[in-house]
Short mmCIF file of C-alpha atoms in Angstrom, two decimals:
data_model
loop_
_atom_site.label_atom_id
_atom_site.label_comp_id
_atom_site.label_asym_id
_atom_site.label_seq_id
_atom_site.Cartn_x
_atom_site.Cartn_y
_atom_site.Cartn_z
CA UNK E 475 14.60 -28.14 88.99
CA UNK E 476 11.53 -28.56 86.86
CA UNK E 477 9.73 -25.88 89.93
CA UNK E 478 13.07 -23.77 89.37
CA UNK E 479 13.27 -23.99 85.48
CA UNK E 480 9.59 -22.91 85.55
CA UNK E 481 10.15 -19.39 87.83
CA UNK E 482 13.28 -18.79 85.85
CA UNK E 483 10.87 -19.05 82.66
CA UNK E 484 8.28 -17.11 83.91
CA UNK E 485 10.83 -14.14 84.86
CA UNK E 486 12.57 -14.40 81.50
CA UNK E 487 9.62 -14.29 79.99
CA UNK E 488 7.95 -11.62 81.80
CA UNK E 489 11.10 -9.23 80.97
CA UNK E 490 11.84 -10.46 77.04
CA UNK E 491 9.51 -10.32 74.92
CA UNK E 492 8.37 -14.00 73.21
CA UNK E 493 10.05 -14.88 69.44
CA UNK E 494 7.78 -15.85 66.72
CA UNK E 495 8.18 -19.25 65.30
CA UNK E 496 10.34 -18.50 61.61
CA UNK E 497 9.91 -22.01 59.90
CA UNK E 498 7.52 -22.26 56.97
CA UNK E 499 5.15 -25.28 55.06
CA UNK E 500 4.70 -28.49 57.27
CA UNK E 501 6.81 -27.73 60.22
CA UNK E 502 4.77 -25.11 61.43
CA UNK E 503 2.18 -27.96 61.65
CA UNK E 504 4.71 -30.02 63.67
CA UNK E 505 6.13 -26.87 65.47
CA UNK E 506 2.56 -25.91 66.69
CA UNK E 507 1.18 -29.65 67.25
CA UNK E 508 4.38 -30.18 69.85
CA UNK E 509 4.28 -26.56 71.70
CA UNK E 510 -0.17 -27.10 71.90
CA UNK E 511 0.97 -30.57 73.83
CA UNK E 512 3.49 -29.48 75.20
CA UNK E 513 1.97 -26.46 76.66
CA UNK E 514 -1.22 -28.42 77.99
CA UNK E 515 0.45 -31.30 79.46
CA UNK E 516 3.06 -28.91 81.27
CA UNK E 517 -0.22 -27.19 82.67
CA UNK E 518 -1.76 -30.87 83.64
CA UNK E 519 1.74 -32.00 84.91
CA UNK E 520 2.05 -29.71 87.64
CA UNK E 521 -0.62 -30.95 90.25
CA UNK E 522 0.61 -34.40 88.99
CA UNK E 523 3.44 -33.86 90.25
CA UNK E 524 2.33 -32.65 93.32
CA UNK E 525 0.03 -35.32 94.18
CA UNK E 526 2.74 -37.60 93.26
CA UNK E 527 5.13 -36.14 95.81
CA UNK E 528 3.12 -35.77 98.32
CA UNK E 529 2.14 -39.61 99.01
CA UNK E 530 5.85 -40.08 98.89
CA UNK E 531 6.74 -37.39 101.88
CA UNK E 532 4.26 -39.10 103.65
CA UNK E 533 5.21 -42.93 102.89
CA UNK E 534 2.49 -44.25 101.21
CA UNK E 535 4.76 -45.86 98.74
CA UNK E 536 2.02 -47.60 96.76
CA UNK E 537 0.35 -44.56 96.02
CA UNK E 538 3.31 -42.85 94.88
CA UNK E 539 3.81 -45.55 92.85
CA UNK E 540 0.56 -45.71 91.26
CA UNK E 541 0.44 -42.10 90.41
CA UNK E 542 3.96 -42.15 89.33
CA UNK E 543 3.15 -44.34 86.63
CA UNK E 544 1.18 -41.89 85.01
CA UNK E 545 3.00 -38.69 86.38
CA UNK E 546 6.69 -39.85 85.35
CA UNK E 547 5.95 -40.35 81.43
CA UNK E 548 4.21 -37.33 81.12
CA UNK E 549 6.62 -35.29 82.55
CA UNK E 550 9.15 -36.87 80.24
CA UNK E 551 7.17 -35.85 77.31
CA UNK E 552 7.33 -32.15 78.31
CA UNK E 553 10.64 -32.12 79.33
CA UNK E 554 11.66 -33.38 75.63
CA UNK E 555 9.28 -31.49 73.87
CA UNK E 556 10.37 -28.20 75.91
CA UNK E 557 13.74 -28.77 74.62
CA UNK E 558 12.39 -29.31 71.00
CA UNK E 559 10.20 -26.35 71.05
CA UNK E 560 13.44 -23.61 72.50
CA UNK E 561 15.75 -25.59 69.63
CA UNK E 562 13.23 -25.37 66.38
CA UNK E 563 12.23 -21.68 67.49
CA UNK E 564 15.51 -20.55 68.39
CA UNK E 565 18.50 -22.37 67.01
CA UNK E 566 16.51 -24.48 63.65
CA UNK E 567 14.18 -22.04 62.35
CA UNK E 568 15.44 -18.90 63.63
CA UNK E 569 16.04 -15.74 61.66
CA UNK E 570 19.55 -14.41 61.71
#
């Protein structure tokens, strides 16, 4: 699902310009902190996911479990903050 989302996200934003965050005051710091950590961890998470899935496919479940302890929380953070960034930018603080 993450790979499908990333593909659709990139295709969409290649064709549609991004919207700027419209919030004012302290919420801008909150938004940009969430956005920056989301983007950084999303970039880091892709190789983590690959490195976690490959041992599972090779039936090396001990290595898979060790890596998944780190990969899963990062993946969850990226998933939740992605939804928050979307809601903040396109719904909660959108113009019009």
